[in-house]
Amino acid sequence: MCFKLFLAFVALFFCKEKTCNPQDFGAGSVVCVCNITYCDEFEPVNVKPGFATIIESSKDGKRFFRRQISISTRKENKATYYETDPYFEIKINRAKKYQRILGFGGAFTDSATINIESLPSSMARRIVRDYYSNYGIQYNVGRIPIGGCDFSTRPYTYDDVEGDFGLKYFSLSKEDLKFKMPSIKYASKVSKSPLWLFASAWSAPTWMKTSNSLIGGTLKGKPGGKYYEIWANYLINNGILVSGLTAQNEPQLNFPINSMNFSPKNERDFIKFNLGPALKRSGYISKNFSLIIVDDDIIYLKPFTSTILSDKIARKYVSGIAYHWYKNNAYPRDLIKEVSERYPDKLLLSTEACIMGNISLGNWSRGEAYAKDIIEGLNRGSQGWVDWNLALNMNGGPNWVNNYVDAPIIVNSEKKEYYKNPMFYILGHFSKLLAPNSIRIDVSINKSQSNEAICAAFETSKHETIVIVFNPMSTDMNLNIRDPNKGTIVTKLQAKSIMTIVYN
Ligand SMILES: *[C@@H]1O[C@H](CO)[C@@H](O)[C@H](O)[C@H]1NC(C)=O
Ligand SMILES: *[C@@H]1O[C@H](CO)[C@@H](O)[C@H](O)[C@H]1NC(C)=O
Ligand SMILES: *[C@@H]1O[C@H](CO)[C@@H](O)[C@H](O)[C@H]1NC(C)=O
Ligand SMILES: *[C@@H]1O[C@H](CO)[C@@H](O)[C@H](O)[C@H]1NC(C)=O
Ligand SMILES: *[C@@H]1O[C@H](CO)[C@@H](O)[C@H](O)[C@H]1NC(C)=O
């Protein structure tokens, strides 16, 4: 009796689905509020033969809403779904395969982890679980700034002792020890797949730079010279190089935040004469480690890759190419595709994205911007997508140069609450089910005129098929997935929504 009661209690306690606790701040949709006792979470997804599991989020408030429908294997029901416009038909062409997925993630900046640690520790741990665990959106990638960036509370590097050419005073910061590392360690503990962590530096110490400031300028001297050599050693010294390193964050940035410029030639020669050999000496090149170039807007993909990768020596040190999402709507996105096709042996990743400007709690259109960018990038060969700050405060900071932006999780430490924006769920529509090593597969689309829905399809290493469809339009539509091997899935795609469909 007692035992039965206990079991019932356990079942009630553990099996009750924890759904979104919505709050409307007037920005078009809702956030899900998490406090010390409550937060929504997602049970792992079970795939049943003959059924498709559909996961849906929408502007009108659905968040990871889950249902199962059966897959029809009847042949004669063709085209009965088109009776009403608009429609969107996806035909799966499994035989044609494209890139392998590396993963999805966000950045463990000083500010993100200061915000996380400003909450009671049980909540701080839970934010990391929301992102990285099976009960969250299962990120498997993390970006780590080497030293400070603008999302720090002060300007600093790991060696601010003027003229310390031997890097005798090099040391990690209190931010690393107190804020970044606890979050990173916990993420790696709760993540099911091994974390793929990569690091990027924003600026060298002022004494190594022509601007004598953390903002702007270049390294003093020339590639191959003293300052470039010290800088290569500095990058390797930091002890947080795990799976990858970008040669420089935004080498072409001209904006008043921590930054340091490299021309394509200088990045090439820095890699060729200093960074590549230093990585090799330290054993990184022979490990499963990626030195990644560009790490800037897509307009720089071509000049940097063609200059760096046409050099035989530089090329052998480089295993990846990264781009950032800023101005992606201003340039042709096929710049991504060109690079992916020209360098099929190199990893290709989107490594930074955020909505600039003030936070906007529950803003669905910001989530839509993420959905569009992720799908358009994946459909052009990108192997993953990495968000910027994991969590920001109610001002979109802290940021020591007042460059405030938005984030998928906003922390209100005064109220001991945090808010999950639509961007969080939209990212989850990709990261949660699209496990590392999934392969993108071809689709052909038949849709009604001026239908702006977009989609991408994948096969996981467990042979599950994943289709992600995003509807930016204000009308519902008939959705029809035809898979010659498995049957037909007929459903409705709601106005202003995103859907992940998984079947075996
Ligand atoms: C939502 O974000 C978009 C893009 O940043 C912005 O244009 C719009 O004004 C925001 N909406 C609201 C209601 O704040
Ligand atoms: C946390 O949120 C839940 C769900 O809305 C609510 O029942 C509970 O009272 C809240 N707890 C605190 C401490 O505010
Ligand atoms: C090397 O890295 C790739 C990409 O993350 C991964 O798929 C592969 O399993 C790794 N190999 C080893 C030997 O760790
Ligand atoms: C951001 O918020 C601040 C403070 O409320 C305000 O002064 C500023 O104009 C806002 N900026 C934008 C771009 O909306
Ligand atoms: C696309 O759908 C329309 C509407 O049902 C149909 O008439 C047409 O034949 C289809 N086209 C292809 C290429 O399947």
PDB file of C-alpha atoms in Angstrom, residues 144-276:
ATOM      1  CA  ILE A 144      34.693  30.187 -25.331  1.00  0.00           C
ATOM      2  CA  PRO A 145      36.152  33.684 -25.591  1.00  0.00           C
ATOM      3  CA  ILE A 146      39.897  33.686 -24.849  1.00  0.00           C
ATOM      4  CA  GLY A 147      40.071  36.470 -22.271  1.00  0.00           C
ATOM      5  CA  GLY A 148      37.587  39.310 -22.321  1.00  0.00           C
ATOM      6  CA  CYS A 149      35.350  40.583 -25.087  1.00  0.00           C
ATOM      7  CA  ASP A 150      32.729  43.316 -25.105  1.00  0.00           C
ATOM      8  CA  PHE A 151      30.469  40.940 -23.119  1.00  0.00           C
ATOM      9  CA  SER A 152      32.724  41.370 -20.079  1.00  0.00           C
ATOM     10  CA  THR A 153      32.367  43.814 -17.205  1.00  0.00           C
ATOM     11  CA  ARG A 154      35.850  45.261 -17.726  1.00  0.00           C
ATOM     12  CA  PRO A 155      38.507  45.529 -20.421  1.00  0.00           C
ATOM     13  CA  TYR A 156      41.232  42.902 -19.940  1.00  0.00           C
ATOM     14  CA  THR A 157      43.351  40.191 -21.519  1.00  0.00           C
ATOM     15  CA  TYR A 158      45.332  37.336 -19.959  1.00  0.00           C
ATOM     16  CA  ASP A 159      48.529  39.383 -19.904  1.00  0.00           C
ATOM     17  CA  ASP A 160      48.147  43.088 -19.384  1.00  0.00           C
ATOM     18  CA  VAL A 161      51.689  43.554 -18.100  1.00  0.00           C
ATOM     19  CA  GLU A 162      53.309  45.950 -20.581  1.00  0.00           C
ATOM     20  CA  GLY A 163      56.201  44.380 -22.485  1.00  0.00           C
ATOM     21  CA  ASP A 164      55.876  40.896 -20.949  1.00  0.00           C
ATOM     22  CA  PHE A 165      57.444  39.283 -24.010  1.00  0.00           C
ATOM     23  CA  GLY A 166      58.029  35.967 -22.215  1.00  0.00           C
ATOM     24  CA  LEU A 167      54.332  35.812 -21.096  1.00  0.00           C
ATOM     25  CA  LYS A 168      55.570  35.379 -17.514  1.00  0.00           C
ATOM     26  CA  TYR A 169      52.460  37.077 -16.122  1.00  0.00           C
ATOM     27  CA  PHE A 170      50.009  35.216 -18.382  1.00  0.00           C
ATOM     28  CA  SER A 171      47.087  33.937 -16.320  1.00  0.00           C
ATOM     29  CA  LEU A 172      43.450  33.034 -16.665  1.00  0.00           C
ATOM     30  CA  SER A 173      41.050  35.613 -15.213  1.00  0.00           C
ATOM     31  CA  LYS A 174      38.789  35.518 -12.180  1.00  0.00           C
ATOM     32  CA  GLU A 175      35.912  35.458 -14.672  1.00  0.00           C
ATOM     33  CA  ASP A 176      37.230  32.166 -16.069  1.00  0.00           C
ATOM     34  CA  LEU A 177      37.608  30.546 -12.690  1.00  0.00           C
ATOM     35  CA  LYS A 178      34.479  31.866 -11.030  1.00  0.00           C
ATOM     36  CA  PHE A 179      31.997  32.075 -13.880  1.00  0.00           C
ATOM     37  CA  LYS A 180      32.939  30.462 -17.199  1.00  0.00           C
ATOM     38  CA  MET A 181      34.487  27.229 -15.974  1.00  0.00           C
ATOM     39  CA  PRO A 182      31.696  26.131 -13.606  1.00  0.00           C
ATOM     40  CA  SER A 183      29.146  26.465 -16.421  1.00  0.00           C
ATOM     41  CA  ILE A 184      31.360  24.761 -19.000  1.00  0.00           C
ATOM     42  CA  LYS A 185      32.202  21.899 -16.643  1.00  0.00           C
ATOM     43  CA  TYR A 186      28.565  21.386 -15.778  1.00  0.00           C
ATOM     44  CA  ALA A 187      27.560  21.483 -19.460  1.00  0.00           C
ATOM     45  CA  SER A 188      30.080  18.804 -20.257  1.00  0.00           C
ATOM     46  CA  LYS A 189      28.740  16.713 -17.379  1.00  0.00           C
ATOM     47  CA  VAL A 190      25.080  16.879 -18.450  1.00  0.00           C
ATOM     48  CA  SER A 191      25.570  16.688 -22.213  1.00  0.00           C
ATOM     49  CA  LYS A 192      24.944  13.250 -23.691  1.00  0.00           C
ATOM     50  CA  SER A 193      27.298  13.699 -26.618  1.00  0.00           C
ATOM     51  CA  PRO A 194      30.842  14.921 -25.994  1.00  0.00           C
ATOM     52  CA  LEU A 195      30.978  18.718 -26.046  1.00  0.00           C
ATOM     53  CA  TRP A 196      32.677  20.296 -29.012  1.00  0.00           C
ATOM     54  CA  LEU A 197      34.263  23.379 -27.458  1.00  0.00           C
ATOM     55  CA  PHE A 198      36.115  25.951 -29.492  1.00  0.00           C
ATOM     56  CA  ALA A 199      37.811  29.172 -28.499  1.00  0.00           C
ATOM     57  CA  SER A 200      38.237  32.604 -30.095  1.00  0.00           C
ATOM     58  CA  ALA A 201      40.170  35.706 -29.104  1.00  0.00           C
ATOM     59  CA  TRP A 202      38.851  39.227 -29.596  1.00  0.00           C
ATOM     60  CA  SER A 203      42.035  41.184 -28.981  1.00  0.00           C
ATOM     61  CA  ALA A 204      45.678  40.846 -28.015  1.00  0.00           C
ATOM     62  CA  PRO A 205      46.941  42.859 -25.010  1.00  0.00           C
ATOM     63  CA  THR A 206      47.228  46.569 -25.830  1.00  0.00           C
ATOM     64  CA  TRP A 207      51.040  46.447 -25.690  1.00  0.00           C
ATOM     65  CA  MET A 208      51.146  44.054 -28.649  1.00  0.00           C
ATOM     66  CA  LYS A 209      48.944  46.279 -30.821  1.00  0.00           C
ATOM     67  CA  THR A 210      49.336  49.241 -33.137  1.00  0.00           C
ATOM     68  CA  SER A 211      46.250  50.919 -31.640  1.00  0.00           C
ATOM     69  CA  ASN A 212      47.624  50.552 -28.097  1.00  0.00           C
ATOM     70  CA  SER A 213      43.999  49.784 -27.212  1.00  0.00           C
ATOM     71  CA  LEU A 214      41.819  46.686 -27.005  1.00  0.00           C
ATOM     72  CA  ILE A 215      39.703  48.303 -29.697  1.00  0.00           C
ATOM     73  CA  GLY A 216      40.876  48.091 -33.309  1.00  0.00           C
ATOM     74  CA  GLY A 217      44.420  48.038 -34.625  1.00  0.00           C
ATOM     75  CA  THR A 218      46.563  45.094 -35.635  1.00  0.00           C
ATOM     76  CA  LEU A 219      49.447  43.210 -34.094  1.00  0.00           C
ATOM     77  CA  LYS A 220      52.688  45.185 -34.196  1.00  0.00           C
ATOM     78  CA  GLY A 221      55.296  44.146 -36.767  1.00  0.00           C
ATOM     79  CA  LYS A 222      54.827  41.482 -39.411  1.00  0.00           C
ATOM     80  CA  PRO A 223      53.706  37.836 -39.555  1.00  0.00           C
ATOM     81  CA  GLY A 224      56.717  35.706 -38.666  1.00  0.00           C
ATOM     82  CA  GLY A 225      57.922  38.504 -36.367  1.00  0.00           C
ATOM     83  CA  LYS A 226      58.153  38.802 -32.613  1.00  0.00           C
ATOM     84  CA  TYR A 227      54.631  40.011 -31.812  1.00  0.00           C
ATOM     85  CA  TYR A 228      52.962  37.432 -34.025  1.00  0.00           C
ATOM     86  CA  GLU A 229      55.005  34.705 -32.362  1.00  0.00           C
ATOM     87  CA  ILE A 230      54.107  35.900 -28.859  1.00  0.00           C
ATOM     88  CA  TRP A 231      50.461  36.089 -29.883  1.00  0.00           C
ATOM     89  CA  ALA A 232      50.522  32.503 -31.214  1.00  0.00           C
ATOM     90  CA  ASN A 233      52.045  31.345 -27.933  1.00  0.00           C
ATOM     91  CA  TYR A 234      49.461  33.316 -25.977  1.00  0.00           C
ATOM     92  CA  LEU A 235      46.613  31.592 -27.871  1.00  0.00           C
ATOM     93  CA  ILE A 236      48.054  28.164 -27.182  1.00  0.00           C
ATOM     94  CA  ASN A 237      48.957  28.935 -23.584  1.00  0.00           C
ATOM     95  CA  ASN A 238      45.422  29.403 -22.426  1.00  0.00           C
ATOM     96  CA  GLY A 239      44.627  25.809 -21.564  1.00  0.00           C
ATOM     97  CA  ILE A 240      41.066  26.004 -22.859  1.00  0.00           C
ATOM     98  CA  LEU A 241      41.771  24.804 -26.386  1.00  0.00           C
ATOM     99  CA  VAL A 242      39.667  21.698 -26.632  1.00  0.00           C
ATOM    100  CA  SER A 243      38.198  20.904 -30.030  1.00  0.00           C
ATOM    101  CA  GLY A 244      38.943  24.031 -31.979  1.00  0.00           C
ATOM    102  CA  LEU A 245      40.309  27.540 -32.259  1.00  0.00           C
ATOM    103  CA  THR A 246      39.358  30.306 -34.649  1.00  0.00           C
ATOM    104  CA  ALA A 247      42.383  32.239 -35.844  1.00  0.00           C
ATOM    105  CA  GLN A 248      40.732  35.534 -34.834  1.00  0.00           C
ATOM    106  CA  ASN A 249      37.207  36.672 -34.017  1.00  0.00           C
ATOM    107  CA  GLU A 250      35.938  38.977 -36.795  1.00  0.00           C
ATOM    108  CA  PRO A 251      39.309  39.902 -38.324  1.00  0.00           C
ATOM    109  CA  GLN A 252      37.650  42.624 -40.423  1.00  0.00           C
ATOM    110  CA  LEU A 253      35.555  44.230 -37.665  1.00  0.00           C
ATOM    111  CA  ASN A 254      35.406  48.000 -37.590  1.00  0.00           C
ATOM    112  CA  PHE A 255      33.246  48.640 -34.553  1.00  0.00           C
ATOM    113  CA  PRO A 256      34.228  50.049 -31.138  1.00  0.00           C
ATOM    114  CA  ILE A 257      34.491  46.807 -29.162  1.00  0.00           C
ATOM    115  CA  ASN A 258      37.448  44.516 -28.342  1.00  0.00           C
ATOM    116  CA  SER A 259      38.807  43.712 -31.775  1.00  0.00           C
ATOM    117  CA  MET A 260      41.938  43.146 -33.811  1.00  0.00           C
ATOM    118  CA  ASN A 261      42.241  43.229 -37.576  1.00  0.00           C
ATOM    119  CA  PHE A 262      43.921  40.774 -39.903  1.00  0.00           C
ATOM    120  CA  SER A 263      43.879  41.126 -43.667  1.00  0.00           C
ATOM    121  CA  PRO A 264      43.419  37.818 -45.529  1.00  0.00           C
ATOM    122  CA  LYS A 265      47.180  37.824 -46.231  1.00  0.00           C
ATOM    123  CA  ASN A 266      48.083  38.528 -42.621  1.00  0.00           C
ATOM    124  CA  GLU A 267      45.791  35.774 -41.352  1.00  0.00           C
ATOM    125  CA  ARG A 268      47.371  33.410 -43.890  1.00  0.00           C
ATOM    126  CA  ASP A 269      50.924  34.333 -42.918  1.00  0.00           C
ATOM    127  CA  PHE A 270      50.160  34.300 -39.192  1.00  0.00           C
ATOM    128  CA  ILE A 271      48.898  30.715 -39.631  1.00  0.00           C
ATOM    129  CA  LYS A 272      51.751  29.753 -41.911  1.00  0.00           C
ATOM    130  CA  PHE A 273      54.648  31.212 -39.923  1.00  0.00           C
ATOM    131  CA  ASN A 274      53.425  31.344 -36.323  1.00  0.00           C
ATOM    132  CA  LEU A 275      50.104  29.832 -35.308  1.00  0.00           C
ATOM    133  CA  GLY A 276      50.273  26.642 -37.412  1.00  0.00           C
TER     134      GLY A 276
END
